[in-house]
Structures are given as C-alpha cells and as structure tokens.
PDB file of C-alpha atoms in Angstrom:
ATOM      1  CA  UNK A   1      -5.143   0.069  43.501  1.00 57.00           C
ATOM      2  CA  UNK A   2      -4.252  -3.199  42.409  1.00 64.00           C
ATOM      3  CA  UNK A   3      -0.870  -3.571  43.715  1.00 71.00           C
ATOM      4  CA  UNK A   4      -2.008  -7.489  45.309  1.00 81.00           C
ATOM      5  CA  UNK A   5      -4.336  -8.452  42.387  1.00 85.00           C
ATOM      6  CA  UNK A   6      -3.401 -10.788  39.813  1.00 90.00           C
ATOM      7  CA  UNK A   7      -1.564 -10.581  37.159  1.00 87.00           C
ATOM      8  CA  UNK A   8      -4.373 -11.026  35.079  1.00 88.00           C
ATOM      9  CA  UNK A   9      -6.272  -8.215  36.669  1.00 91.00           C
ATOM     10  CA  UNK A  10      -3.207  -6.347  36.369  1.00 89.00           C
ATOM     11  CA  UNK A  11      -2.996  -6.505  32.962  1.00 89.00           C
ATOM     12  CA  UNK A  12      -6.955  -5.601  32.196  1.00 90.00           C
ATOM     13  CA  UNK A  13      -6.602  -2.840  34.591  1.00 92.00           C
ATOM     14  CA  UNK A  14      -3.167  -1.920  32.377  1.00 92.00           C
ATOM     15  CA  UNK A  15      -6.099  -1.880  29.491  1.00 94.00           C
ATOM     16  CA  UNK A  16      -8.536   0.002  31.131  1.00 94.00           C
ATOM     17  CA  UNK A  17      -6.229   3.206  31.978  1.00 94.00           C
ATOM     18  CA  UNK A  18      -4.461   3.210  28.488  1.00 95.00           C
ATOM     19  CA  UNK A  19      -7.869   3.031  26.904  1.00 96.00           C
ATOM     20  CA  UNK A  20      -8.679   5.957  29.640  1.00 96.00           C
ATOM     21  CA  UNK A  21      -6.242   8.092  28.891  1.00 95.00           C
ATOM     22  CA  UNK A  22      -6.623   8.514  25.526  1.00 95.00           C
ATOM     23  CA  UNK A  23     -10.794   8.411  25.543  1.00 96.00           C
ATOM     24  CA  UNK A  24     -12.652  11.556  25.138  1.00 95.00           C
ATOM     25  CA  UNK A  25     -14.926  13.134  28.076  1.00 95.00           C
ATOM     26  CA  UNK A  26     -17.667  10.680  27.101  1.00 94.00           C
ATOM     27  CA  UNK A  27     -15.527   7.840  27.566  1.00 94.00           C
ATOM     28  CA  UNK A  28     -14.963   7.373  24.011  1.00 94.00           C
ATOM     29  CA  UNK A  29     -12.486   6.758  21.233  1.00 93.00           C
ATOM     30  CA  UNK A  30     -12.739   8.057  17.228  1.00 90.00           C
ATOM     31  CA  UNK A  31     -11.941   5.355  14.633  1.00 88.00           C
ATOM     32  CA  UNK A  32      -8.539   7.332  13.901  1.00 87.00           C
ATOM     33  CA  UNK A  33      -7.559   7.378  17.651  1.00 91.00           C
ATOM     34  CA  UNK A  34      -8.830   3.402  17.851  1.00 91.00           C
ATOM     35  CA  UNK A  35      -6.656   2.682  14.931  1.00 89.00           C
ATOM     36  CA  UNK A  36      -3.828   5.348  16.012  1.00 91.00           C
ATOM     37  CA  UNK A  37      -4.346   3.449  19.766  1.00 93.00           C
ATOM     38  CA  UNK A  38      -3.380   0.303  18.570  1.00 91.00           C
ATOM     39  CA  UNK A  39      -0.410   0.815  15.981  1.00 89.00           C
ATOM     40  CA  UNK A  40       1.064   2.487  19.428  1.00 93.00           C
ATOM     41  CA  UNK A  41       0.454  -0.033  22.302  1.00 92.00           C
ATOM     42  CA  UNK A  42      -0.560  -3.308  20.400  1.00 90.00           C
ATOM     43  CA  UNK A  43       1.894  -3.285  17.605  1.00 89.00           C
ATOM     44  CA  UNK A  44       3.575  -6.669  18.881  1.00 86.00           C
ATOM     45  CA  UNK A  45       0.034  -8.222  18.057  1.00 85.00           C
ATOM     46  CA  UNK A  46      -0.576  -6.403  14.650  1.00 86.00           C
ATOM     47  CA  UNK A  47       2.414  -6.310  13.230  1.00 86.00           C
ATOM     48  CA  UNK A  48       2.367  -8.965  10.358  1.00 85.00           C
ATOM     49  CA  UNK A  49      -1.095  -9.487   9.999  1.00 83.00           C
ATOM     50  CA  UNK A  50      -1.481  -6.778   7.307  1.00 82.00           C
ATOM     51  CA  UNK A  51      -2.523  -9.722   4.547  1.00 85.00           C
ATOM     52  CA  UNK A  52      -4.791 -11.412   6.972  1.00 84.00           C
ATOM     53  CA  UNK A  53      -8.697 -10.801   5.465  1.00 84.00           C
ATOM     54  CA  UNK A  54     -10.254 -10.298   9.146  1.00 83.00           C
ATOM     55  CA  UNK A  55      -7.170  -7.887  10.164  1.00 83.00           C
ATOM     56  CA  UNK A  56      -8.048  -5.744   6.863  1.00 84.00           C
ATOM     57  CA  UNK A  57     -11.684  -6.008   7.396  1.00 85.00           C
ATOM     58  CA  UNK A  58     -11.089  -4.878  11.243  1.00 83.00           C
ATOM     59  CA  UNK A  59      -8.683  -1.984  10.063  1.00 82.00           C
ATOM     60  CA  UNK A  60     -10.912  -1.061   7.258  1.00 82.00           C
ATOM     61  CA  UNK A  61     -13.615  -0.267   9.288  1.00 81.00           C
ATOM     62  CA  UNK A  62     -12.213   1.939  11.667  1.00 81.00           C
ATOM     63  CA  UNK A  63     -11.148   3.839   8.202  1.00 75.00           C
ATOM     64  CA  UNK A  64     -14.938   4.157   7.349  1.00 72.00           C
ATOM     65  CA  UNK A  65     -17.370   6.119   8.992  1.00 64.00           C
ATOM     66  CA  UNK A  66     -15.008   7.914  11.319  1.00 65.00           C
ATOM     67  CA  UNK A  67     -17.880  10.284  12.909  1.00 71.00           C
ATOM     68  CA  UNK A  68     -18.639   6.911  14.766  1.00 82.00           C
ATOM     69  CA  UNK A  69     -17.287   6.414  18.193  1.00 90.00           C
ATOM     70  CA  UNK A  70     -15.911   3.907  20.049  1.00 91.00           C
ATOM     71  CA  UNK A  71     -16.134   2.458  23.072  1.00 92.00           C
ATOM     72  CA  UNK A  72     -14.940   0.743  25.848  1.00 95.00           C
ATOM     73  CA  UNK A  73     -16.787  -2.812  25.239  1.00 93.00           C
ATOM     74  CA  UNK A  74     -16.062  -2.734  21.593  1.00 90.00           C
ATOM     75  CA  UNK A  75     -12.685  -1.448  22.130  1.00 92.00           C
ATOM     76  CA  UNK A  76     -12.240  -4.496  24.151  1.00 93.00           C
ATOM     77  CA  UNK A  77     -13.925  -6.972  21.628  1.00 90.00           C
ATOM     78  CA  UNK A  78     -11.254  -5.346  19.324  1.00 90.00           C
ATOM     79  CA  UNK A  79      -8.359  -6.223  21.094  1.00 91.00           C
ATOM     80  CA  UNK A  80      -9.744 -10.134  21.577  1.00 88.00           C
ATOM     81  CA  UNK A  81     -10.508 -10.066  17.966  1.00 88.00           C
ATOM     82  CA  UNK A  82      -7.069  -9.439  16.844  1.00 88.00           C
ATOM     83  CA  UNK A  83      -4.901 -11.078  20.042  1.00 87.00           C
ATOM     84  CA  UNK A  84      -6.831 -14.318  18.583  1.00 84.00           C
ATOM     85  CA  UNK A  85      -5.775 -13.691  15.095  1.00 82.00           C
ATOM     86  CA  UNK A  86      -2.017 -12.626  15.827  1.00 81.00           C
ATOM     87  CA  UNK A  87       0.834 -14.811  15.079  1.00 74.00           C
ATOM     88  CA  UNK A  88       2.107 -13.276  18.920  1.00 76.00           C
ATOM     89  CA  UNK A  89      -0.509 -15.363  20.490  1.00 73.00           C
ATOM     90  CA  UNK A  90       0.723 -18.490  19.009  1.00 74.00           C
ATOM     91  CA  UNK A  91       4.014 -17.798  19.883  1.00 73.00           C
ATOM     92  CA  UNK A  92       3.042 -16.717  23.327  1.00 76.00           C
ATOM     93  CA  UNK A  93       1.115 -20.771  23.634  1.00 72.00           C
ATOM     94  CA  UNK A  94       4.003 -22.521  22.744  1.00 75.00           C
ATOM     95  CA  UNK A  95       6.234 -20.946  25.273  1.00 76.00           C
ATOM     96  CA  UNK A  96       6.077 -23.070  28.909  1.00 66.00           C
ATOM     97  CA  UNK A  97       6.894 -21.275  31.997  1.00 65.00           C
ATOM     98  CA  UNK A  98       7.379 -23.174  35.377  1.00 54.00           C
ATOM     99  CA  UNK A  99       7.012 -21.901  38.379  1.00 54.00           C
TER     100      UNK A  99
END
C-alpha cells in the first residue's frame, strides 16, 4: 500500500504491521508479549541499556501487573521512549549520508 510513500512512512507502517501481527483480537499486546516484542525486533536499540535507570524502570513495568494490556499508542510511546535513550540513536546522528 505504500510502495511510493516515504521512507519515513515506510518505516511507521513497518511498525504498525509488526505490532499487528503479534496483537491480540482487541488490538492489544500483554506486558510479556510487549517485552517478548521488543527483545525480538528492537534489540539493536535495547541492547546495552540494561544499567540505564529509565530502561529498568520501562522493563520493570511491563514485569508488573501483567493482566494489563497494551496498546497501540503506548506501544508506540514505548518505542520513542527507549529509541531516545539508546546508545543506537546516537550512533545513528553522527553518521552523515549524502545524497
């Protein structure tokens, strides 16, 4: 469906059918699949931020409470939340592409 669009709509419409895919009839994700979710298909952002108080705070709570549910906004304020904390995204600033 979004063979012209941008690369940027590319990539949140990438989000949108992973998230999909895994989500329950509702729409929704458990804590476990959230946190299951991302050690899968967002490990290049996590991975190193174990010591990081937010990152442990984030992770913790999808350990607690796991009759909660979540969904597609906060799944999305998730994935901000950590790109903006990840050493990646740093990494990804510094590199210049030219066109």
């Amino acid at each position: 469906a979004l063979g012209k669009g941008s690369d940027l709509e590319k990539g949140f419409a990438t989000v949108a059918l992973v998230y999909n895919n895994s989500a329950d009839p509702e729409g929704k994700l458990s804590k476990a699949e959230t946190k299951s979710l991302l050690q899968t298909q967002f490990w290049g952002f996590i991975q190193g931020q174990e010591n990081k108080p937010k990152y442990q705070e984030i992770i913790s709570a999808l350990d607690e409470e796991s009759e909660n549910k979540i969904d597609f906004e906060d799944f999305m304020i998730l994935l901000v939340s950590l790109t903006l904390m990840s050493d990646l995204l740093q990494e990804i600033k510094n590199v210049k592409t030219t066109k």
